[in-house]
Coordinates of C-alpha atoms in Angstrom, one line a residue:
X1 CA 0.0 0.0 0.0
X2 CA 1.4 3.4 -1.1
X3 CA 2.1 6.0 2.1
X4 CA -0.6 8.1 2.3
X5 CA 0.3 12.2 1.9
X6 CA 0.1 14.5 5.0
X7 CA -1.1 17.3 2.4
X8 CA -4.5 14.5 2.3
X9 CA -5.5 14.8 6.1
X10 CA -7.4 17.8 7.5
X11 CA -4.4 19.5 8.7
X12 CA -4.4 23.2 9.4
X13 CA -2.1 24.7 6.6
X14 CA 0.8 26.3 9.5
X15 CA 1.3 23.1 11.1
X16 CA 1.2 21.3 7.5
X17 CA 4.6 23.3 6.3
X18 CA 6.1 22.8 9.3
X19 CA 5.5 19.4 9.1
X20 CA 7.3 19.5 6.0
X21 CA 9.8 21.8 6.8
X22 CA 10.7 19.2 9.3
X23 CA 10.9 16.8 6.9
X24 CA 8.0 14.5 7.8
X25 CA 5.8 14.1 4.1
X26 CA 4.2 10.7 5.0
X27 CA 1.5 9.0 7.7
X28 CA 3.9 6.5 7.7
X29 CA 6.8 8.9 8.8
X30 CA 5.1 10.0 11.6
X31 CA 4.3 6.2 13.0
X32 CA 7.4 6.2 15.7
X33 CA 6.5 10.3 16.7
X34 CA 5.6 11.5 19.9
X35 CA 3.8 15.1 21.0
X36 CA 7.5 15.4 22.6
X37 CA 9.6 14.8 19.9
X38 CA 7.1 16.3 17.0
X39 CA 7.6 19.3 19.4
X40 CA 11.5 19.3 19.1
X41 CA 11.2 18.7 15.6
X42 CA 8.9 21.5 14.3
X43 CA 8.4 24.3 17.0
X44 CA 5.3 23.7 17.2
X45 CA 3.9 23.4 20.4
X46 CA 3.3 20.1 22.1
X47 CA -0.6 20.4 22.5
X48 CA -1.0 21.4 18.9
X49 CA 1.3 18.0 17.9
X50 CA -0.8 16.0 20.3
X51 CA -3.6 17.1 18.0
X52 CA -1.7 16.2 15.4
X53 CA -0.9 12.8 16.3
X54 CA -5.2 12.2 17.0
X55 CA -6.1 12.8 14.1
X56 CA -3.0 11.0 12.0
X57 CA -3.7 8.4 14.4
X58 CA -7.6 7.9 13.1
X59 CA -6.0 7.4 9.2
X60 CA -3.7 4.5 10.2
X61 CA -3.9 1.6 8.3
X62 CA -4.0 -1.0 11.0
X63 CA -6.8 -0.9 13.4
X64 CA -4.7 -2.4 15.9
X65 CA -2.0 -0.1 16.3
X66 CA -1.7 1.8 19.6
X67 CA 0.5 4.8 19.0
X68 CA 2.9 5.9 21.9
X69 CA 1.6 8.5 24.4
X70 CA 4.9 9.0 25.6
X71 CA 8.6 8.5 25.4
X72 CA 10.3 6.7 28.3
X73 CA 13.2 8.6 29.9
X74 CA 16.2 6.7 28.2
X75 CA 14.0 6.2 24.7
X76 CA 14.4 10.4 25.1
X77 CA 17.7 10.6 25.8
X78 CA 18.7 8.2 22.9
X79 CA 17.0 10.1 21.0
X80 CA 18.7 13.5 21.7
X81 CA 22.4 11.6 22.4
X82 CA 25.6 13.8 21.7
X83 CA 28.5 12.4 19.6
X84 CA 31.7 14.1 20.3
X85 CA 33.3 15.5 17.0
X86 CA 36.7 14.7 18.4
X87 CA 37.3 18.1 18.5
X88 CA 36.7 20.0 21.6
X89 CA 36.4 23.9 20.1
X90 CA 33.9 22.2 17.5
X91 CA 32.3 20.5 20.8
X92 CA 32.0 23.3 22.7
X93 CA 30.3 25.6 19.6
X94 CA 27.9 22.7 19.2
X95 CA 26.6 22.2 22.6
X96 CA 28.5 19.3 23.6
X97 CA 28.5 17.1 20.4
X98 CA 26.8 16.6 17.4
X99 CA 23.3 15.3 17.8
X100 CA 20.9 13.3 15.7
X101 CA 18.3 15.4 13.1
X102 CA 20.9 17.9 12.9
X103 CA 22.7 19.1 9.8
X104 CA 26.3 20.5 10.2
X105 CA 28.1 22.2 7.4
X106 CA 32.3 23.0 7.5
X107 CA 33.1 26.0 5.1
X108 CA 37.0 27.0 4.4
X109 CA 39.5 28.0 2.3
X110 CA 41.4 25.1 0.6
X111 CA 43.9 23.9 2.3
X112 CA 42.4 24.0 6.1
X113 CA 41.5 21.1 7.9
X114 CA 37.6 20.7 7.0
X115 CA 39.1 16.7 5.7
X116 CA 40.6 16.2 9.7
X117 CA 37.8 17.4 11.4
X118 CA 35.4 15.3 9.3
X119 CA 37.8 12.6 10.0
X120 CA 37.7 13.4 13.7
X121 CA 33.9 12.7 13.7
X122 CA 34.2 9.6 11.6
X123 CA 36.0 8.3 14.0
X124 CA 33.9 9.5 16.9
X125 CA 31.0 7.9 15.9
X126 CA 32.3 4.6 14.8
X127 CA 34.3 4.1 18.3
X128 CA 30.7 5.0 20.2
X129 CA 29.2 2.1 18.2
X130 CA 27.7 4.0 14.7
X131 CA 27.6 3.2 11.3
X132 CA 28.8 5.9 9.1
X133 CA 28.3 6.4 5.1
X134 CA 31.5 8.9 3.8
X135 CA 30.3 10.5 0.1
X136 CA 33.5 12.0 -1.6
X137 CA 33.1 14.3 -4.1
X138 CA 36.2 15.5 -6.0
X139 CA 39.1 13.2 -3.6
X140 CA 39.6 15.5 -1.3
X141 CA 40.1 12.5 0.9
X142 CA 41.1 9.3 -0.8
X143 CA 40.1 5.2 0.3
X144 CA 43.6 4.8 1.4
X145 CA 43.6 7.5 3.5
X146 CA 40.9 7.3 5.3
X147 CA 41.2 3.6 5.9
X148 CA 45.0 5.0 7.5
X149 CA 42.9 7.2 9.8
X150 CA 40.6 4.9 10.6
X151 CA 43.0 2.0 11.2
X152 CA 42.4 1.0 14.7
X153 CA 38.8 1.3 14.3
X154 CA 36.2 -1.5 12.8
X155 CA 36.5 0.4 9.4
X156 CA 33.6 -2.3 7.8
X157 CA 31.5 0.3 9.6
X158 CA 32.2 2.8 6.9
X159 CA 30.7 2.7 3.6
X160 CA 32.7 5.2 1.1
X161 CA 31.4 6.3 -2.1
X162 CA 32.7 8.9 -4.7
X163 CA 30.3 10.7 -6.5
X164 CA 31.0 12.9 -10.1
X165 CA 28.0 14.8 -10.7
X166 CA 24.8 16.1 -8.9
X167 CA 23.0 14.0 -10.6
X168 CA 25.0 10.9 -8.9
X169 CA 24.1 12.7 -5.6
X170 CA 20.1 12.8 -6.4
X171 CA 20.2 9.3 -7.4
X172 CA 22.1 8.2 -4.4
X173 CA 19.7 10.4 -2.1
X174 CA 16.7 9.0 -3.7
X175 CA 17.7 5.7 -2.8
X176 CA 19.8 6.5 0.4
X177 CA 16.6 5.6 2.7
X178 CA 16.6 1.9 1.7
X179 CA 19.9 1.8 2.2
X180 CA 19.2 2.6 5.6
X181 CA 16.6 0.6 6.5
X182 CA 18.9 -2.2 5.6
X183 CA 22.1 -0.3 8.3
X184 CA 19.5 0.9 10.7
X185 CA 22.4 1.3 12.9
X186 CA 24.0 4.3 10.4
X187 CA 24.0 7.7 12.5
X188 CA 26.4 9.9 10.6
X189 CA 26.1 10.7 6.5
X190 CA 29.2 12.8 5.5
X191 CA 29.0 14.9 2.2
X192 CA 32.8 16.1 1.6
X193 CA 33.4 18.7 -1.1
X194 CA 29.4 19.2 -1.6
X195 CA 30.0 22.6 -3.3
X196 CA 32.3 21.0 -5.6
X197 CA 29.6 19.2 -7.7
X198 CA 27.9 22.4 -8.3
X199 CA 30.8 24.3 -9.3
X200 CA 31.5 21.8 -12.0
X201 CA 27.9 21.6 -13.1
X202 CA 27.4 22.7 -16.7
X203 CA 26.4 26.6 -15.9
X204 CA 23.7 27.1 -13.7
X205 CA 21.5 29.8 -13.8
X206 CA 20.3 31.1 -10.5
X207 CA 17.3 30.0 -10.9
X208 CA 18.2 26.3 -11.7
X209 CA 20.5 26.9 -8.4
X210 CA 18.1 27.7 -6.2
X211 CA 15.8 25.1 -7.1
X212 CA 18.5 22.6 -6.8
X213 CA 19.4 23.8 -3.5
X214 CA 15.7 23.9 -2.3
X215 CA 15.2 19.8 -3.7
X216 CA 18.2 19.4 -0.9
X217 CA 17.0 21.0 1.7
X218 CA 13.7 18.8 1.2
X219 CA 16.1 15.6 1.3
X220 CA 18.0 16.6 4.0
X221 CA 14.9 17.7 6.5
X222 CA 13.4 14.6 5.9
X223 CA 16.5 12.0 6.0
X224 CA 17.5 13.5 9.4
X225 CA 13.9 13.4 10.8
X226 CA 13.0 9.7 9.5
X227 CA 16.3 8.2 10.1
X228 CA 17.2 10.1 13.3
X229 CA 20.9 10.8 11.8
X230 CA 23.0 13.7 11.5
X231 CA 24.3 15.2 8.6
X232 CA 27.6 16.9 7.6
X233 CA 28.7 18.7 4.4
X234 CA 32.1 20.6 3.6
X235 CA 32.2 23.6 1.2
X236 CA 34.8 25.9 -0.1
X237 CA 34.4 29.5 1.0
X238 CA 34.0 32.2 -2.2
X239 CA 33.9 35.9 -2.5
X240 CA 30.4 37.3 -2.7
X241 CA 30.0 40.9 -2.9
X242 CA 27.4 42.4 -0.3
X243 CA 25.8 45.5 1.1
X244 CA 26.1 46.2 4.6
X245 CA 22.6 44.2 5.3
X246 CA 24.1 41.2 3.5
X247 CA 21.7 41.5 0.2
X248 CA 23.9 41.0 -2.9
X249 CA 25.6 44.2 -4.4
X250 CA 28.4 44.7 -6.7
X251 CA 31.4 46.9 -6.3
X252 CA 30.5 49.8 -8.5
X253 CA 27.6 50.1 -5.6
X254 CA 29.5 50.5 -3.3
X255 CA 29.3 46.3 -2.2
X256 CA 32.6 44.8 -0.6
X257 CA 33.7 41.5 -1.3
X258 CA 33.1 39.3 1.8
X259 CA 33.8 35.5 2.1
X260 CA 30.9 33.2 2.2
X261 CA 30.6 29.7 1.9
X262 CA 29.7 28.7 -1.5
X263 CA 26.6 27.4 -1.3
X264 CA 23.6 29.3 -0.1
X265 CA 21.8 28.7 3.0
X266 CA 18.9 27.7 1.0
X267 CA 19.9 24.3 0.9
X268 CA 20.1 23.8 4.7
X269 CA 16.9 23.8 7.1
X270 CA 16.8 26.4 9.5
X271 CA 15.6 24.9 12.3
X272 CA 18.0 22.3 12.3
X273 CA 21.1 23.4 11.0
X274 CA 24.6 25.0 11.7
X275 CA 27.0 26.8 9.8
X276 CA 30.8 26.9 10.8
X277 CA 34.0 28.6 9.3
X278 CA 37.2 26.9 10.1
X279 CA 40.3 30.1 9.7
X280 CA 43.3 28.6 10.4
X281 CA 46.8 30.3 11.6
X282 CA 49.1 30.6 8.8
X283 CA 51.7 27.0 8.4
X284 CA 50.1 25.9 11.7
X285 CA 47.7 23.5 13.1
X286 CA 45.9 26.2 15.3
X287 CA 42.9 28.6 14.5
X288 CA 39.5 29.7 15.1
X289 CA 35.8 27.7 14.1
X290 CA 33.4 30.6 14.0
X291 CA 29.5 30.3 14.1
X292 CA 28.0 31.6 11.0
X293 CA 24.8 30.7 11.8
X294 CA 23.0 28.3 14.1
X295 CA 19.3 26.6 14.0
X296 CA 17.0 29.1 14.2
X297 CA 19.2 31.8 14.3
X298 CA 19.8 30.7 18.3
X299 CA 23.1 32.3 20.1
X300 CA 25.8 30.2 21.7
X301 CA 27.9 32.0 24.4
X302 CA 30.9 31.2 22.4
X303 CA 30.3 32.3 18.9
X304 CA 33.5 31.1 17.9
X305 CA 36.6 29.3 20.0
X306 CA 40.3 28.5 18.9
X307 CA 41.0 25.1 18.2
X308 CA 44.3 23.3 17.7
X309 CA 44.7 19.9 15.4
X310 CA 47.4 17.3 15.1
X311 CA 47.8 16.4 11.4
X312 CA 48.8 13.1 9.8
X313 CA 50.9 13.4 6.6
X314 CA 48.7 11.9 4.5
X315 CA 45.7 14.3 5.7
X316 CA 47.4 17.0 4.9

């Protein structure tokens, strides 16, 4: 029997978008939710996803399923466990880890350590037990070198794949949810060098950009919200010339060029997402990961914290 659409139940039209902001589309996606959780998820309030829940509940296909009323303590906090990134300035930015149905993106100019860090929390998550899937995109971190890394870890845990083209990366996304019904153990899907695949894209115009980035954003939201995994993506950094309220200009209106990472923000969802710039020292392994930009716009007390990394030759 085909999942049957949100957009088909009586829902009232603010709490349908956020629904699928959150990246829940299906009846079927919602089968494991609680008020609690559909709280966390969508901002909604938990009364409102109580009500939510009643009246999904009444379109279930099996009259004898009894939905949850509530999460048990430890079914909560298993939920909302932190993974350390193996890097404690990146800890310390994100809260105390990297959590599940959150989406982290690492922006920098080439040559600084976005490949280490992501290797960092590779490694974190397959020492606390995780599967993780590493997508390459233009071998920024080669088999051989990540297997190094890895070496004292169970590296079976680790499925790597190298994709060419964004239209490798739609197939593989379109099919990635099978995948991980089959590895239901898979907490951690890194995308190295995403920006890379649209730079070598034929030309895009903005337009085909945007809608690009918007499919993504779709993907992503609901991946991290079915699958209860977290995301990370690496981009390069590019000069974008703004006006002082950060709308695009050009120099001849007075714009200045500022550094940005190369993808919009479109293709990340808000309430779920963080932005971070790695600026290292020059020739050294210290530096500074700065917040651009957090889920929901929220403000850590440490907007950005100095960090210091020991690298391996062959990371380098």
């Amino acid at each position: 029997m085909a999942a049957r659409s949100l957009a088909s139940l009586n829902l009232r039209p603010p709490s349908l978008v956020a629904l699928h902001e959150a990246g829940y589309q299906t009846i079927q996606d919602l089968q494991n939710a609680t008020a609690e959780s559909l709280a966390q998820d969508t901002n909604l309030t938990i009364p409102v996803c109580g009500d939510i829940l009643n009246l999904i509940n009444k379109h279930r296909p099996s009259a004898h399923f009894v939905p949850p009323l509530s999460q048990s303590v430890s079914t909560l906090a298993e939920s909302s466990k932190r993974v350390s990134t193996g890097c404690a300035a990146l800890d310390s930015l994100l809260g105390g880890g990297l959590m599940p149905n959150i989406i982290l993106e690492i922006s920098g100019l080439p040559g600084c350590p976005k490949e280490l860090l992501v290797c960092q929390m590779t490694k974190s998550y397959i020492l606390s037990g995780s599967e993780v899937v590493y997508v390459d995109t233009s071998n920024a971190l080669i088999p051989e070198s990540l297997q190094t890394y890895l070496s004292d870890t169970p590296v079976e845990n680790v499925s790597y794949l190298h994709i060419n083209t964004l239209e490798q990366l739609f197939m593989f996304l379109h099919n990635i949810s099978e995948f991980l019904n089959r590895h239901p153990k898979t907490d951690l899907l890194v995308l190295d060098s995403l920006s890379a695949l649209f730079q070598r894209a034929s030309p895009l115009s903005p337009a085909n950009c945007l809608h690009l980035e918007e499919r993504l954003r779709n993907i992503f939201s609901q991946i991290t919200t079915v699958h209860r995994l977290a995301i990370v993506t690496t981009s390069t950094l590019a000069t974008k010339v703004l006006n002082e309220d950060g709308s695009a200009s050009s120099f001849s209106l007075g714009g200045r060029g500022v550094l940005t990472p190369a993808l919009g923000s479109t293709y990340l969802p808000a309430n779920k997402s963080w932005r971070i710039s790695v600026v290292p020292k020059t020739q050294g392994q210290d530096g500074v990961l700065r917040v651009l930009s957090s889920p929901n716009g929220k403000r850590r007390s440490l907007p950005l914290a100095p960090y210091t990394l020991v690298f391996l030759s062959n990371l380098r």
